[in-house]
Amino acid sequence: MSEAGGLVGLPVTESAPVERGDAARNRALLLAAARRLIDEHGADTVTMDDVAAAAGVGKGTLFRRFGSRAGLMIVLLDEDEKVEQRAFMFGPPPLGPGAPPLTRLIAYGRERLQFVWDHRALLADANTDPHMRFNAPASLHRTHVRMLLESAGTSGDLEAQTQALLSLLDADYVTHSVEDLGHDLDRQGDGWESLARKLCGN
Amino acid sequence: MSEAGGLVGLPVTESAPVERGDAARNRALLLAAARRLIDEHGADTVTMDDVAAAAGVGKGTLFRRFGSRAGLMIVLLDEDEKVEQRAFMFGPPPLGPGAPPLTRLIAYGRERLQFVWDHRALLADANTDPHMRFNAPASLHRTHVRMLLESAGTSGDLEAQTQALLSLLDADYVTHSVEDLGHDLDRQGDGWESLARKLCGN
């Protein structure tokens, strides 16, 4: 937070209440086990049995803590969203403050494409609920892109241009582009940059 | 089809096999009754009982013909899609051939915003299936917008720009813009026009 965040006054999502002792250690252990398994085998194939076994706890403990497999996955996604969010709000340039807005916007798109691809299964689930698509945490990204576009001096309808740019980061679209069109993330990043430059007039 | 469709060689969706006699008349009667009720009361509130009563047939006839309420609604949407499709492919300018591509693109956006708003409930249903979002009949619109952008001499990544423009016509987004942002269809049409002009360099 040492850099002046002036233009981008995005609130960081509130953290959960601080947990202490066994409960917190247990939770961290379970999340670490889940992450390890997902890294090795992919999010689609990891079961609650796998996670419980890897963490050396009973399946009941896992369900009591996260409610369901979906609940566990949402906690993992949320943790990663917070890390990414800190990077583009407070981290070093070109993603964070200190670089010109268009440079930040281009860096944000490439970073987010990778994030969306890595988290595509969970984000696609969230996508099927229209309220999720236009509300928090999606609204943090919307606000960030909108403020960078505005700071870069874009002309025209700011809302329409924000929506247009963000559509390139839609999880279903990113997946469709890779799997059906054969456009890898680099090429999609170039598309993002080309559109961002055009909207900002260079 | 008298105008040279040269640049826009979009195939018209195949029609259903020609029906003759009572079956065809019966079908037309049922669809007309459903349309009348929807115009009067809105698509959300019309039941299969209402349609059967208005058409003077038994409910069984209605279900045999369309399978379900959703089946009936899809037939109505499909009919309307075909009418709109003919208008932008073969109808008079500025929507159809004869006007410059950017003029057609602007007219298409405004026309489609109205269509999407009028059919938002059904389109939002279709939207929840990612395959529906990037395949037929969505692909006809995608092809049309892409060809107009290309004909208008847009620079940069054509695929990304097509996606960006089309995102302004997403049924959930149009509804969100009207209901949550208070942006009426005229204002959204202006946003479409502003983005289209920017992408095409004027």
GROMACS .gro file of C-alpha atoms in nm:
model
  404
    1MET     CA    1   0.000   0.000   0.000
    2SER     CA    2   0.305   0.228  -0.004
    3GLU     CA    3   0.239   0.351  -0.358
    4ALA     CA    4  -0.027   0.618  -0.399
    5GLY     CA    5  -0.331   0.421  -0.518
    6GLY     CA    6  -0.509   0.753  -0.587
    7LEU     CA    7  -0.698   0.677  -0.906
    8VAL     CA    8  -0.779   0.320  -0.823
    9GLY     CA    9  -0.960   0.331  -0.491
   10LEU     CA   10  -1.089  -0.026  -0.504
   11PRO     CA   11  -1.180  -0.175  -0.168
   12VAL     CA   12  -1.008  -0.505  -0.093
   13THR     CA   13  -1.269  -0.772  -0.017
   14GLU     CA   14  -1.307  -0.814   0.357
   15SER     CA   15  -1.111  -1.102   0.505
   16ALA     CA   16  -1.286  -1.366   0.710
   17PRO     CA   17  -1.269  -1.316   1.087
   18VAL     CA   18  -0.931  -1.420   1.224
   19GLU     CA   19  -0.926  -1.782   1.335
   20ARG     CA   20  -0.686  -1.908   1.597
   21GLY     CA   21  -0.544  -2.236   1.709
   22ASP     CA   22  -0.637  -2.579   1.582
   23ALA     CA   23  -0.929  -2.466   1.366
   24ALA     CA   24  -0.714  -2.225   1.163
   25ARG     CA   25  -0.426  -2.472   1.133
   26ASN     CA   26  -0.666  -2.744   1.029
   27ARG     CA   27  -0.824  -2.522   0.766
   28ALA     CA   28  -0.486  -2.421   0.622
   29LEU     CA   29  -0.384  -2.786   0.612
   30LEU     CA   30  -0.697  -2.887   0.425
   31LEU     CA   31  -0.664  -2.604   0.173
   32ALA     CA   32  -0.297  -2.684   0.115
   33ALA     CA   33  -0.382  -3.049   0.054
   34ALA     CA   34  -0.658  -2.954  -0.189
   35ARG     CA   35  -0.424  -2.718  -0.378
   36ARG     CA   36  -0.156  -2.984  -0.405
   37LEU     CA   37  -0.399  -3.237  -0.547
   38ILE     CA   38  -0.550  -2.986  -0.790
   39ASP     CA   39  -0.203  -2.888  -0.914
   40GLU     CA   40  -0.121  -3.253  -0.973
   41HIS     CA   41  -0.448  -3.384  -1.114
   42GLY     CA   42  -0.665  -3.089  -1.219
   43ALA     CA   43  -0.966  -2.946  -1.037
   44ASP     CA   44  -1.216  -3.165  -1.222
   45THR     CA   45  -1.094  -3.496  -1.092
   46VAL     CA   46  -1.019  -3.420  -0.726
   47THR     CA   47  -1.275  -3.563  -0.484
   48MET     CA   48  -1.348  -3.483  -0.119
   49ASP     CA   49  -1.219  -3.834  -0.035
   50ASP     CA   50  -0.888  -3.749  -0.200
   51VAL     CA   51  -0.852  -3.424  -0.008
   52ALA     CA   52  -0.943  -3.581   0.327
   53ALA     CA   53  -0.697  -3.866   0.272
   54ALA     CA   54  -0.417  -3.632   0.161
   55ALA     CA   55  -0.471  -3.408   0.464
   56GLY     CA   56  -0.495  -3.707   0.700
   57VAL     CA   57  -0.838  -3.611   0.837
   58GLY     CA   58  -1.180  -3.771   0.821
   59LYS     CA   59  -1.416  -3.674   0.541
   60GLY     CA   60  -1.662  -3.547   0.805
   61THR     CA   61  -1.411  -3.280   0.913
   62LEU     CA   62  -1.378  -3.163   0.553
   63PHE     CA   63  -1.753  -3.138   0.503
   64ARG     CA   64  -1.805  -2.964   0.839
   65ARG     CA   65  -1.550  -2.703   0.740
   66PHE     CA   66  -1.652  -2.631   0.378
   67GLY     CA   67  -2.008  -2.762   0.351
   68SER     CA   68  -1.955  -2.926   0.012
   69ARG     CA   69  -1.703  -2.978  -0.265
   70ALA     CA   70  -1.835  -2.659  -0.428
   71GLY     CA   71  -1.785  -2.475  -0.096
   72LEU     CA   72  -1.420  -2.586  -0.083
   73MET     CA   73  -1.361  -2.481  -0.443
   74ILE     CA   74  -1.517  -2.138  -0.382
   75VAL     CA   75  -1.282  -2.080  -0.087
   76LEU     CA   76  -0.983  -2.170  -0.305
   77LEU     CA   77  -1.101  -1.943  -0.588
   78ASP     CA   78  -1.166  -1.662  -0.342
   79GLU     CA   79  -0.815  -1.690  -0.196
   80ASP     CA   80  -0.663  -1.673  -0.543
   81GLU     CA   81  -0.886  -1.380  -0.642
   82LYS     CA   82  -0.759  -1.188  -0.340
   83VAL     CA   83  -0.395  -1.252  -0.429
   84GLU     CA   84  -0.452  -1.135  -0.787
   85GLN     CA   85  -0.652  -0.836  -0.668
   86ARG     CA   86  -0.369  -0.721  -0.440
   87ALA     CA   87  -0.127  -0.755  -0.731
   88PHE     CA   88  -0.321  -0.526  -0.961
   89MET     CA   89  -0.414  -0.278  -0.689
   90PHE     CA   90  -0.096  -0.257  -0.481
   91GLY     CA   91   0.169  -0.466  -0.654
   92PRO     CA   92   0.461  -0.350  -0.868
   93PRO     CA   93   0.408  -0.204  -1.218
   94PRO     CA   94   0.313  -0.276  -1.490
   95LEU     CA   95   0.015  -0.446  -1.318
   96GLY     CA   96   0.008  -0.219  -1.013
   97PRO     CA   97   0.024   0.158  -0.970
   98GLY     CA   98   0.325   0.341  -1.111
   99ALA     CA   99   0.282   0.249  -1.478
  100PRO     CA  100   0.065   0.455  -1.719
  101PRO     CA  101  -0.302   0.344  -1.722
  102LEU     CA  102  -0.294   0.189  -2.071
  103THR     CA  103   0.018  -0.011  -1.978
  104ARG     CA  104  -0.159  -0.132  -1.663
  105LEU     CA  105  -0.470  -0.220  -1.861
  106ILE     CA  106  -0.270  -0.430  -2.107
  107ALA     CA  107  -0.086  -0.606  -1.822
  108TYR     CA  108  -0.414  -0.667  -1.641
  109GLY     CA  109  -0.570  -0.837  -1.944
  110ARG     CA  110  -0.280  -1.077  -1.993
  111GLU     CA  111  -0.265  -1.159  -1.622
  112ARG     CA  112  -0.639  -1.212  -1.600
  113LEU     CA  113  -0.651  -1.436  -1.909
  114GLN     CA  114  -0.410  -1.671  -1.737
  115PHE     CA  115  -0.610  -1.658  -1.414
  116VAL     CA  116  -0.937  -1.725  -1.594
  117TRP     CA  117  -0.787  -2.016  -1.783
  118ASP     CA  118  -0.645  -2.167  -1.461
  119HIS     CA  119  -0.980  -2.126  -1.284
  120ARG     CA  120  -1.209  -2.179  -1.581
  121ALA     CA  121  -1.419  -2.462  -1.437
  122LEU     CA  122  -1.519  -2.271  -1.125
  123LEU     CA  123  -1.566  -1.940  -1.304
  124ALA     CA  124  -1.786  -2.104  -1.566
  125ASP     CA  125  -2.008  -2.235  -1.284
  126ALA     CA  126  -2.036  -1.887  -1.139
  127ASN     CA  127  -2.112  -1.756  -1.489
  128THR     CA  128  -2.437  -1.946  -1.521
  129ASP     CA  129  -2.586  -1.721  -1.254
  130PRO     CA  130  -2.650  -1.381  -1.419
  131HIS     CA  131  -2.623  -1.208  -1.080
  132MET     CA  132  -2.270  -1.342  -1.037
  133ARG     CA  133  -2.176  -1.203  -1.378
  134PHE     CA  134  -2.244  -0.840  -1.292
  135ASN     CA  135  -2.193  -0.830  -0.917
  136ALA     CA  136  -1.907  -0.883  -0.669
  137PRO     CA  137  -1.637  -1.006  -0.716
  138ALA     CA  138  -1.693  -0.940  -1.088
  139SER     CA  139  -1.767  -0.577  -1.002
  140LEU     CA  140  -1.413  -0.526  -0.867
  141HIS     CA  141  -1.273  -0.618  -1.206
  142ARG     CA  142  -1.532  -0.404  -1.377
  143THR     CA  143  -1.441  -0.104  -1.161
  144HIS     CA  144  -1.070  -0.158  -1.218
  145VAL     CA  145  -1.101  -0.179  -1.600
  146ARG     CA  146  -1.339   0.116  -1.606
  147MET     CA  147  -1.105   0.335  -1.402
  148LEU     CA  148  -0.804   0.247  -1.613
  149LEU     CA  149  -0.997   0.321  -1.935
  150GLU     CA  150  -1.108   0.652  -1.791
  151SER     CA  151  -0.759   0.742  -1.667
  152ALA     CA  152  -0.620   0.656  -2.010
  153GLY     CA  153  -0.854   0.921  -2.151
  154THR     CA  154  -1.083   0.698  -2.357
  155SER     CA  155  -1.366   0.874  -2.540
  156GLY     CA  156  -1.723   0.750  -2.595
  157ASP     CA  157  -1.945   0.539  -2.371
  158LEU     CA  158  -1.733   0.422  -2.077
  159GLU     CA  159  -1.982   0.159  -1.959
  160ALA     CA  160  -2.013   0.002  -2.306
  161GLN     CA  161  -1.638  -0.006  -2.352
  162THR     CA  162  -1.581  -0.163  -2.011
  163GLN     CA  163  -1.832  -0.437  -2.094
  164ALA     CA  164  -1.675  -0.489  -2.437
  165LEU     CA  165  -1.323  -0.532  -2.298
  166LEU     CA  166  -1.432  -0.756  -2.012
  167SER     CA  167  -1.615  -0.987  -2.252
  168LEU     CA  168  -1.274  -1.106  -2.372
  169LEU     CA  169  -1.209  -1.238  -2.019
  170ASP     CA  170  -1.535  -1.431  -1.985
  171ALA     CA  171  -1.446  -1.784  -1.872
  172ASP     CA  172  -1.669  -1.954  -2.132
  173TYR     CA  173  -1.527  -1.735  -2.407
  174VAL     CA  174  -1.165  -1.792  -2.308
  175THR     CA  175  -1.227  -2.167  -2.303
  176HIS     CA  176  -1.412  -2.154  -2.637
  177SER     CA  177  -1.124  -1.953  -2.789
  178VAL     CA  178  -0.862  -2.205  -2.678
  179GLU     CA  179  -1.056  -2.524  -2.740
  180ASP     CA  180  -1.271  -2.442  -3.044
  181LEU     CA  181  -1.078  -2.164  -3.219
  182GLY     CA  182  -0.729  -2.279  -3.123
  183HIS     CA  183  -0.629  -1.931  -2.999
  184ASP     CA  184  -0.379  -1.968  -2.717
  185LEU     CA  185  -0.355  -1.725  -2.427
  186ASP     CA  186  -0.076  -1.523  -2.593
  187ARG     CA  187  -0.289  -1.464  -2.899
  188GLN     CA  188  -0.587  -1.373  -2.681
  189GLY     CA  189  -0.361  -1.135  -2.488
  190ASP     CA  190  -0.265  -0.971  -2.818
  191GLY     CA  191  -0.636  -0.935  -2.900
  192TRP     CA  192  -0.693  -0.773  -2.561
  193GLU     CA  193  -0.403  -0.533  -2.616
  194SER     CA  194  -0.519  -0.444  -2.967
  195LEU     CA  195  -0.870  -0.363  -2.843
  196ALA     CA  196  -0.743  -0.172  -2.538
  197ARG     CA  197  -0.515   0.043  -2.754
  198LYS     CA  198  -0.794   0.116  -2.998
  199LEU     CA  199  -1.033   0.220  -2.723
  200CYS     CA  200  -0.770   0.447  -2.571
  201GLY     CA  201  -0.680   0.600  -2.904
  202ASN     CA  202  -0.336   0.456  -2.959
  203MET     CA  203  -3.311  -1.197  -5.228
  204SER     CA  204  -3.307  -0.960  -5.523
  205GLU     CA  205  -3.025  -0.747  -5.382
  206ALA     CA  206  -2.672  -0.873  -5.429
  207GLY     CA  207  -2.588  -1.023  -5.091
  208GLY     CA  208  -2.226  -1.056  -5.204
  209LEU     CA  209  -2.033  -0.969  -4.890
  210VAL     CA  210  -2.276  -1.127  -4.648
  211GLY     CA  211  -2.319  -1.484  -4.760
  212LEU     CA  212  -2.496  -1.603  -4.449
  213PRO     CA  213  -2.705  -1.919  -4.495
  214VAL     CA  214  -3.068  -1.878  -4.388
  215THR     CA  215  -3.156  -2.142  -4.129
  216GLU     CA  216  -3.335  -2.434  -4.293
  217SER     CA  217  -3.711  -2.422  -4.268
  218ALA     CA  218  -3.904  -2.714  -4.123
  219PRO     CA  219  -4.046  -2.959  -4.379
  220VAL     CA  220  -4.359  -2.816  -4.540
  221GLU     CA  221  -4.673  -2.922  -4.356
  222ARG     CA  222  -5.009  -2.941  -4.530
  223GLY     CA  223  -5.370  -2.950  -4.431
  224ASP     CA  224  -5.511  -2.959  -4.083
  225ALA     CA  225  -5.180  -3.009  -3.905
  226ALA     CA  226  -5.027  -2.694  -4.052
  227ARG     CA  227  -5.343  -2.488  -3.998
  228ASN     CA  228  -5.363  -2.614  -3.642
  229ARG     CA  229  -5.004  -2.523  -3.573
  230ALA     CA  230  -5.044  -2.172  -3.714
  231LEU     CA  231  -5.358  -2.127  -3.505
  232LEU     CA  232  -5.180  -2.231  -3.187
  233LEU     CA  233  -4.880  -2.007  -3.253
  234ALA     CA  234  -5.105  -1.710  -3.332
  235ALA     CA  235  -5.297  -1.764  -3.009
  236ALA     CA  236  -4.974  -1.783  -2.811
  237ARG     CA  237  -4.842  -1.463  -2.971
  238ARG     CA  238  -5.163  -1.277  -2.898
  239LEU     CA  239  -5.152  -1.378  -2.532
  240ILE     CA  240  -4.784  -1.293  -2.497
  241ASP     CA  241  -4.840  -0.950  -2.652
  242GLU     CA  242  -5.119  -0.886  -2.406
  243HIS     CA  243  -4.980  -1.035  -2.086
  244GLY     CA  244  -4.603  -1.089  -2.131
  245ALA     CA  245  -4.424  -1.418  -2.195
  246ASP     CA  246  -4.365  -1.490  -1.827
  247THR     CA  247  -4.729  -1.524  -1.727
  248VAL     CA  248  -4.878  -1.715  -2.023
  249THR     CA  249  -4.956  -2.081  -1.943
  250MET     CA  250  -5.024  -2.376  -2.173
  251ASP     CA  251  -5.381  -2.377  -2.040
  252ASP     CA  252  -5.423  -2.016  -2.155
  253VAL     CA  253  -5.292  -2.094  -2.503
  254ALA     CA  254  -5.508  -2.405  -2.545
  255ALA     CA  255  -5.819  -2.216  -2.430
  256ALA     CA  256  -5.747  -1.917  -2.655
  257ALA     CA  257  -5.694  -2.146  -2.956
  258GLY     CA  258  -6.002  -2.352  -2.871
  259VAL     CA  259  -5.814  -2.683  -2.862
  260GLY     CA  260  -5.743  -2.935  -2.587
  261LYS     CA  261  -5.423  -2.900  -2.387
  262GLY     CA  262  -5.318  -3.245  -2.512
  263THR     CA  263  -5.308  -3.115  -2.871
  264LEU     CA  264  -5.080  -2.833  -2.761
  265PHE     CA  265  -4.839  -3.064  -2.580
  266ARG     CA  266  -4.839  -3.318  -2.865
  267ARG     CA  267  -4.740  -3.041  -3.103
  268PHE     CA  268  -4.471  -2.859  -2.900
  269GLY     CA  269  -4.365  -3.106  -2.634
  270SER     CA  270  -4.360  -2.850  -2.353
  271ARG     CA  271  -4.406  -2.484  -2.275
  272ALA     CA  272  -4.034  -2.436  -2.341
  273GLY     CA  273  -4.076  -2.611  -2.677
  274LEU     CA  274  -4.353  -2.369  -2.776
  275MET     CA  275  -4.146  -2.069  -2.669
  276ILE     CA  276  -3.846  -2.189  -2.868
  277VAL     CA  277  -4.059  -2.220  -3.182
  278LEU     CA  278  -4.184  -1.863  -3.134
  279LEU     CA  279  -3.830  -1.732  -3.075
  280ASP     CA  280  -3.703  -1.922  -3.376
  281GLU     CA  281  -3.974  -1.773  -3.601
  282ASP     CA  282  -3.887  -1.423  -3.484
  283GLU     CA  283  -3.516  -1.487  -3.529
  284LYS     CA  284  -3.581  -1.586  -3.891
  285VAL     CA  285  -3.779  -1.270  -3.962
  286GLU     CA  286  -3.503  -1.053  -3.814
  287GLN     CA  287  -3.236  -1.251  -3.997
  288ARG     CA  288  -3.406  -1.196  -4.332
  289ALA     CA  289  -3.428  -0.825  -4.254
  290PHE     CA  290  -3.057  -0.784  -4.195
  291MET     CA  291  -2.953  -1.013  -4.477
  292PHE     CA  292  -3.200  -0.927  -4.753
  293GLY     CA  293  -3.414  -0.637  -4.630
  294PRO     CA  294  -3.389  -0.270  -4.721
  295PRO     CA  295  -3.099  -0.052  -4.601
  296PRO     CA  296  -2.976   0.061  -4.356
  297LEU     CA  297  -3.017  -0.285  -4.200
  298GLY     CA  298  -2.990  -0.482  -4.525
  299PRO     CA  299  -2.747  -0.463  -4.818
  300GLY     CA  300  -2.711  -0.134  -5.000
  301ALA     CA  301  -2.588   0.079  -4.711
  302PRO     CA  302  -2.217   0.111  -4.619
  303PRO     CA  303  -2.101  -0.159  -4.375
  304LEU     CA  304  -2.059   0.074  -4.075
  305THR     CA  305  -2.410   0.213  -4.131
  306ARG     CA  306  -2.545  -0.142  -4.144
  307LEU     CA  307  -2.353  -0.236  -3.831
  308ILE     CA  308  -2.498   0.058  -3.638
  309ALA     CA  309  -2.850  -0.024  -3.759
  310TYR     CA  310  -2.803  -0.391  -3.670
  311GLY     CA  311  -2.704  -0.307  -3.312
  312ARG     CA  312  -3.007  -0.089  -3.251
  313GLU     CA  313  -3.242  -0.344  -3.410
  314ARG     CA  314  -3.092  -0.631  -3.216
  315LEU     CA  315  -3.105  -0.447  -2.882
  316GLN     CA  316  -3.482  -0.415  -2.926
  317PHE     CA  317  -3.511  -0.782  -3.028
  318VAL     CA  318  -3.304  -0.897  -2.732
  319TRP     CA  319  -3.508  -0.686  -2.491
  320ASP     CA  320  -3.836  -0.822  -2.632
  321HIS     CA  321  -3.709  -1.181  -2.609
  322ARG     CA  322  -3.490  -1.144  -2.301
  323ALA     CA  323  -3.647  -1.419  -2.092
  324LEU     CA  324  -3.599  -1.689  -2.355
  325LEU     CA  325  -3.256  -1.568  -2.461
  326ALA     CA  326  -3.138  -1.562  -2.100
  327ASP     CA  327  -3.241  -1.927  -2.069
  328ALA     CA  328  -3.043  -2.016  -2.380
  329ASN     CA  329  -2.750  -1.815  -2.240
  330THR     CA  330  -2.699  -2.043  -1.943
  331ASP     CA  331  -2.577  -2.313  -2.180
  332PRO     CA  332  -2.225  -2.213  -2.293
  333HIS     CA  333  -2.267  -2.411  -2.613
  334MET     CA  334  -2.570  -2.202  -2.706
  335ARG     CA  335  -2.366  -1.885  -2.653
  336PHE     CA  336  -2.110  -1.960  -2.921
  337ASN     CA  337  -2.300  -2.181  -3.162
  338ALA     CA  338  -2.603  -2.154  -3.396
  339PRO     CA  339  -2.812  -1.937  -3.404
  340ALA     CA  340  -2.567  -1.716  -3.215
  341SER     CA  341  -2.307  -1.793  -3.481
  342LEU     CA  342  -2.520  -1.628  -3.751
  343HIS     CA  343  -2.508  -1.302  -3.561
  344ARG     CA  344  -2.139  -1.349  -3.496
  345THR     CA  345  -2.070  -1.406  -3.866
  346HIS     CA  346  -2.280  -1.106  -3.964
  347VAL     CA  347  -2.106  -0.866  -3.722
  348ARG     CA  348  -1.765  -1.002  -3.816
  349MET     CA  349  -1.825  -0.957  -4.188
  350LEU     CA  350  -1.953  -0.603  -4.142
  351LEU     CA  351  -1.652  -0.513  -3.925
  352GLU     CA  352  -1.421  -0.662  -4.186
  353SER     CA  353  -1.598  -0.488  -4.476
  354ALA     CA  354  -1.579  -0.160  -4.285
  355GLY     CA  355  -1.201  -0.204  -4.282
  356THR     CA  356  -1.145  -0.247  -3.910
  357SER     CA  357  -0.786  -0.306  -3.801
  358GLY     CA  358  -0.660  -0.534  -3.523
  359ASP     CA  359  -0.794  -0.868  -3.404
  360LEU     CA  360  -1.124  -0.930  -3.583
  361GLU     CA  361  -1.232  -1.215  -3.355
  362ALA     CA  362  -1.172  -1.014  -3.037
  363GLN     CA  363  -1.356  -0.712  -3.174
  364THR     CA  364  -1.652  -0.921  -3.283
  365GLN     CA  365  -1.679  -1.069  -2.935
  366ALA     CA  366  -1.643  -0.725  -2.776
  367LEU     CA  367  -1.924  -0.573  -2.983
  368LEU     CA  368  -2.156  -0.870  -2.941
  369SER     CA  369  -2.115  -0.858  -2.563
  370LEU     CA  370  -2.328  -0.541  -2.567
  371LEU     CA  371  -2.618  -0.751  -2.704
  372ASP     CA  372  -2.598  -1.027  -2.442
  373ALA     CA  373  -2.949  -1.074  -2.302
  374ASP     CA  374  -2.835  -1.070  -1.939
  375TYR     CA  375  -2.628  -0.757  -1.999
  376VAL     CA  376  -2.907  -0.570  -2.179
  377THR     CA  377  -3.145  -0.654  -1.894
  378HIS     CA  378  -2.885  -0.555  -1.632
  379SER     CA  379  -2.826  -0.225  -1.814
  380VAL     CA  380  -3.195  -0.138  -1.821
  381GLU     CA  381  -3.293  -0.264  -1.478
  382ASP     CA  382  -2.981  -0.200  -1.267
  383LEU     CA  383  -2.805   0.086  -1.450
  384GLY     CA  384  -3.118   0.259  -1.581
  385HIS     CA  385  -2.978   0.277  -1.936
  386ASP     CA  386  -3.267   0.258  -2.183
  387LEU     CA  387  -3.236   0.097  -2.526
  388ASP     CA  388  -3.164   0.430  -2.697
  389ARG     CA  389  -2.870   0.494  -2.469
  390GLN     CA  390  -2.746   0.139  -2.520
  391GLY     CA  391  -2.782   0.191  -2.896
  392ASP     CA  392  -2.566   0.502  -2.867
  393GLY     CA  393  -2.306   0.297  -2.677
  394TRP     CA  394  -2.312   0.036  -2.954
  395GLU     CA  395  -2.271   0.305  -3.220
  396SER     CA  396  -1.985   0.472  -3.033
  397LEU     CA  397  -1.798   0.143  -3.000
  398ALA     CA  398  -1.866   0.040  -3.361
  399ARG     CA  399  -1.736   0.374  -3.492
  400LYS     CA  400  -1.426   0.350  -3.278
  401LEU     CA  401  -1.349  -0.003  -3.395
  402CYS     CA  402  -1.393   0.102  -3.757
  403GLY     CA  403  -1.179   0.412  -3.716
  404ASN     CA  404  -1.443   0.682  -3.742
   0.00000   0.00000   0.00000
